[in-house]
Short mmCIF file of C-alpha atoms (C1' of nucleotides) in Angstrom, two decimals:
data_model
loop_
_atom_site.label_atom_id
_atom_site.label_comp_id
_atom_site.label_asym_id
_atom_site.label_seq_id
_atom_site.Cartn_x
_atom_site.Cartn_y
_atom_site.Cartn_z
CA UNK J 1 61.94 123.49 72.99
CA UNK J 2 62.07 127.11 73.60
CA UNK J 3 65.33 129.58 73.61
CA UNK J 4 64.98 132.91 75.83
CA UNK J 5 67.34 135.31 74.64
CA UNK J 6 67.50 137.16 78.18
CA UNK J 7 69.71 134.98 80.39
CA UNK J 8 70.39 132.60 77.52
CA UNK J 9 68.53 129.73 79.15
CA UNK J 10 66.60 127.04 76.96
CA UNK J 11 63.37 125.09 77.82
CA UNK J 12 62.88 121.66 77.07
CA UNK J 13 59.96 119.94 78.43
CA UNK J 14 60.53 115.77 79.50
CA UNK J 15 57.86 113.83 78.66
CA UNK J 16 57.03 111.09 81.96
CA UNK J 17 54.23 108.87 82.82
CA UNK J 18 53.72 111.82 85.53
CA UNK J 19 53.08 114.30 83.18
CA UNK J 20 54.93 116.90 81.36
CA UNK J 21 58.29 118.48 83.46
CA UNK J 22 59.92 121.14 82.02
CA UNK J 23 63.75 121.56 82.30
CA UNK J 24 65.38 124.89 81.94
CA UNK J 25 69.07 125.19 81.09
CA UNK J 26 71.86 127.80 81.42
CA UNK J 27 75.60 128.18 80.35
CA UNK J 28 76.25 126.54 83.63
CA UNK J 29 73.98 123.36 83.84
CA UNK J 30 70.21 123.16 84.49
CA UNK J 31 68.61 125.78 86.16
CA UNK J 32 65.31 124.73 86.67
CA UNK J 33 62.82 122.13 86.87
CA UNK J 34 59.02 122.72 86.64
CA UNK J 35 56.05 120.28 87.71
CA UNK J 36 53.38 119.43 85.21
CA UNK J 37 51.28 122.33 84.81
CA UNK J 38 53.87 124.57 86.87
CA UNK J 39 54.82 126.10 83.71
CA UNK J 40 53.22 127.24 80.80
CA UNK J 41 54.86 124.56 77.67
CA UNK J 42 54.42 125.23 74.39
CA UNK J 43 52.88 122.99 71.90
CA UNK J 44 54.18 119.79 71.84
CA UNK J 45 57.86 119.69 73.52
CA UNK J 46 59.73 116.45 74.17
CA UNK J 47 63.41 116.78 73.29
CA UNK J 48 62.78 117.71 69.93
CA UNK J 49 66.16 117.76 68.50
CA UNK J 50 66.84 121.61 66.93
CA UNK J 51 70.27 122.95 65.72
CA UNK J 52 69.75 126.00 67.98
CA UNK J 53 70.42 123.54 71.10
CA UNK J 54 73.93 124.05 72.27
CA UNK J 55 76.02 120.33 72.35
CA UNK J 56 76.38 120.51 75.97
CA UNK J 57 72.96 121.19 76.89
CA UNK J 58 71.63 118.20 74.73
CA UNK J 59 74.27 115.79 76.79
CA UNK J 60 72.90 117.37 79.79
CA UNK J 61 69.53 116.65 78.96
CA UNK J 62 69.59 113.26 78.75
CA UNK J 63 71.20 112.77 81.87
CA UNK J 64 68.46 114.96 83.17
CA UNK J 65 65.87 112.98 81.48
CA UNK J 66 67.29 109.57 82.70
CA UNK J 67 68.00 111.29 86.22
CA UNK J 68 63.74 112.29 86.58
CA UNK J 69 62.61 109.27 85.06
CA UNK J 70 64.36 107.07 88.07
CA UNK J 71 63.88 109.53 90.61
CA UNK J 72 59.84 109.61 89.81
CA UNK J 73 60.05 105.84 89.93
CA UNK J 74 61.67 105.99 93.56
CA UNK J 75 65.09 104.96 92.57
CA UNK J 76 68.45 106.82 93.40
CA UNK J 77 69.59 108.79 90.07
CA UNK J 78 72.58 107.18 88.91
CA UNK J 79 74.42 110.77 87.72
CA UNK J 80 72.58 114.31 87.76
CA UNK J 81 73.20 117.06 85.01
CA UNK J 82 75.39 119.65 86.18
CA UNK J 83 73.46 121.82 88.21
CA UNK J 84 73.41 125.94 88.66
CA UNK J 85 71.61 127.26 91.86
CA UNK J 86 73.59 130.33 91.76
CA UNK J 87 70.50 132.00 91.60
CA UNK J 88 69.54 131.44 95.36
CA UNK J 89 70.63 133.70 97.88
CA UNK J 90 73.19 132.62 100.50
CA UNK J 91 70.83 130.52 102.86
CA UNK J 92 68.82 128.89 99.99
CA UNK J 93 71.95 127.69 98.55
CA UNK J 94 73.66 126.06 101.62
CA UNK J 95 70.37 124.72 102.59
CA UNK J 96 70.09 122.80 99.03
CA UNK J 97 73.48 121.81 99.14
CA UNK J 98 72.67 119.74 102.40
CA UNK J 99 68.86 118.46 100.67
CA UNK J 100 71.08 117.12 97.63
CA UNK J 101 73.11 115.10 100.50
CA UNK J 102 69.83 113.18 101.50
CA UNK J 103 69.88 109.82 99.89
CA UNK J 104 66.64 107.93 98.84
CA UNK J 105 64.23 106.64 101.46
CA UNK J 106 66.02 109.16 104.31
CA UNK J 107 64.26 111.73 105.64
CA UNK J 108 65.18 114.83 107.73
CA UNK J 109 63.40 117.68 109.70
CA UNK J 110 63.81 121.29 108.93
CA UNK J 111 65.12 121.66 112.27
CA UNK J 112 68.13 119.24 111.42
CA UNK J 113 68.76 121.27 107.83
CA UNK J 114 68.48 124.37 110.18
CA UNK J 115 71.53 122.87 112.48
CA UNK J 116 73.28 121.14 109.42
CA UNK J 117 73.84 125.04 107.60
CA UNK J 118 74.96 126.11 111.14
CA UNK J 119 71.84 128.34 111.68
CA UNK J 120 69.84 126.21 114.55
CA UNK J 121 67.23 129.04 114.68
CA UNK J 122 66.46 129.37 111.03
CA UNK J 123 63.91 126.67 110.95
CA UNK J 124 61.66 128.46 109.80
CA UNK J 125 63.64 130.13 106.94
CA UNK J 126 64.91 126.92 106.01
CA UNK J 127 61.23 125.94 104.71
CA UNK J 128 61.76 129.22 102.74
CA UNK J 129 64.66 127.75 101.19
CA UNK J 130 62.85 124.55 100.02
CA UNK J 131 59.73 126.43 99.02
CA UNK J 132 62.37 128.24 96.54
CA UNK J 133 64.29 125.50 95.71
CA UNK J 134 63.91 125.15 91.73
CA UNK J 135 65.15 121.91 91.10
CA UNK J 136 62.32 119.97 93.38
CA UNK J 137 62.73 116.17 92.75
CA UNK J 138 66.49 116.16 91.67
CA UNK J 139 66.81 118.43 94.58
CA UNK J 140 65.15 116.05 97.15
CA UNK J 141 63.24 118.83 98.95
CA UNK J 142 60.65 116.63 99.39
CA UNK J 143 62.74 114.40 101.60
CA UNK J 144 62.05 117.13 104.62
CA UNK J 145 59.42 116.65 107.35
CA UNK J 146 58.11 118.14 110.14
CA UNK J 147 60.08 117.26 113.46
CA UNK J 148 57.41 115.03 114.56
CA UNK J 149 56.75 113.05 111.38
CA UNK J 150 54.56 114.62 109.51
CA UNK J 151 54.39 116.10 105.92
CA UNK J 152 54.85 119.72 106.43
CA UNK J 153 54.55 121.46 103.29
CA UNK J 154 55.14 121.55 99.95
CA UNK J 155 55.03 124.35 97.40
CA UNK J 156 54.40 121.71 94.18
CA UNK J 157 51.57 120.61 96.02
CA UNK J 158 51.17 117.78 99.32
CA UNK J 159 50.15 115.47 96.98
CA UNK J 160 53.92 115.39 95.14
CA UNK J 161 55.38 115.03 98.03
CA UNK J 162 53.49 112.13 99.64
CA UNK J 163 53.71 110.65 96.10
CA UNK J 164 57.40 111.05 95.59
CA UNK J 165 58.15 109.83 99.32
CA UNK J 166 55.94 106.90 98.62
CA UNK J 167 57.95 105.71 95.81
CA UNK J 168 60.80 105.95 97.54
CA UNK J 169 59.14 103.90 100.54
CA UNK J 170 58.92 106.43 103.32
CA UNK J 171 55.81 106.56 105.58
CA UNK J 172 54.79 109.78 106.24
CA UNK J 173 52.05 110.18 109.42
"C1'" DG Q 1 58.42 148.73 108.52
"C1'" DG Q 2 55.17 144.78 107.88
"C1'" DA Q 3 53.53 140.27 106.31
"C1'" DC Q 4 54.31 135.60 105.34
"C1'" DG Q 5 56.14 130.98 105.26
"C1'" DT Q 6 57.34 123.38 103.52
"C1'" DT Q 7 58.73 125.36 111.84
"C1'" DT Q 8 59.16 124.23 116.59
"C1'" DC Q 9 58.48 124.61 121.50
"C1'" DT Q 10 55.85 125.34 125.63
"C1'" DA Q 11 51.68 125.62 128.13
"C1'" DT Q 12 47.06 124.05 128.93
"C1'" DG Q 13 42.86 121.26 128.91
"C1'" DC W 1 46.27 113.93 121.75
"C1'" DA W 2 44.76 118.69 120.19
"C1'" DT W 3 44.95 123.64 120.28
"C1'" DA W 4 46.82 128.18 121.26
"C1'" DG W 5 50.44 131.37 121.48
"C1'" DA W 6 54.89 132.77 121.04
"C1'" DA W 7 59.56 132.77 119.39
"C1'" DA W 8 62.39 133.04 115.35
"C1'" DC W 9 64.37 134.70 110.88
"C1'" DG W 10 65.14 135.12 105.90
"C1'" DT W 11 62.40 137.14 101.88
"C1'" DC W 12 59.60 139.93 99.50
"C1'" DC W 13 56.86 144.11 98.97
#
DNA sequence: GGACGTTTCTATG
DNA sequence: CATAGAAACGTCC
């Protein structure tokens, strides 16, 4: 666990059979989600219980850490931590409001997330948007493909997202 | 202003 | 089916 004094945000890293995540919390809710090896962690850093941890960030945290844990085994997250994407800019944001609306095993192009913010011709901004998205897994970015079926991209890395759609029983070309 | 990206469409062989 | 080129547009430098 790690307290930043800047924006008031505290690190705590989750400990799964994927590796190390590291979740990233503000006054507002959790910020942030890393991929193993996205981040540098400190030494040793499951939820290591420390009086500097505010009360509702602990609660939060274990809904976080119950939220990953079932979303890396393919399952639908029974209740997220509150989350705070007020970071994003105007675009990013109404694009990962619609990605948290895609349920587990569904899919959907970035041409339909394009229509779906009311910005048809933003495709191509829209895989901005879930290239920036912080909160990848909770935030089902992963859940968009290319129009014809196949992967498209993935700034954590192909294999995460053939490996999270797997789990959650999707084909992907 | 210029480059780049988790895109998509059309044209062509 | 595969490849090439172009259109498109928000971000970042």
């Amino acid at each position: 666990m790690k307290t930043s004094e800047r924006n008031q945000t505290t690190s705590i890293s989750i400990a799964t059979p994927d590796g190390r995540f590291l979740a990233r919390y503000g006054r507002k809710g959790l910020v942030s989600l890393d991929f193993p090896g996205a981040a540098k962690i400190g030494p040793r850093g499951s939820l290591s219980a420390r009086q500097r941890v505010p009360g509702d960030i602990r609660r939060w945290h274990r809904v976080t850490v119950a939220a990953l844990k079932q979303a890396l085994a393919g399952r639908q997250p029974q209740a997220l931590p509150p989350l705070d994407l007020s970071a994003g800019t105007e675009l990013q944001r109404r694009v990962w409001r619609v990605l948290r609306k895609i349920g587990r095993g569904q899919t959907r192009s970035y041409g339909e997330i394009a229509r779906a913010i009311g910005r048809p011709k933003t495709v191509r901004a829209v895989g901005g948007a879930c290239g920036a998205n912080p909160i990848p897994v909770l935030v089902p970015c992963h859940r968009v493909l290319a129009i014809n079926g196949k992967i498209g991209g993935f700034s954590g890395g192909l294999d995460w997202k053939r490996t999270l759609l797997k789990r959650e029983g999707v084909r992907v070309q």
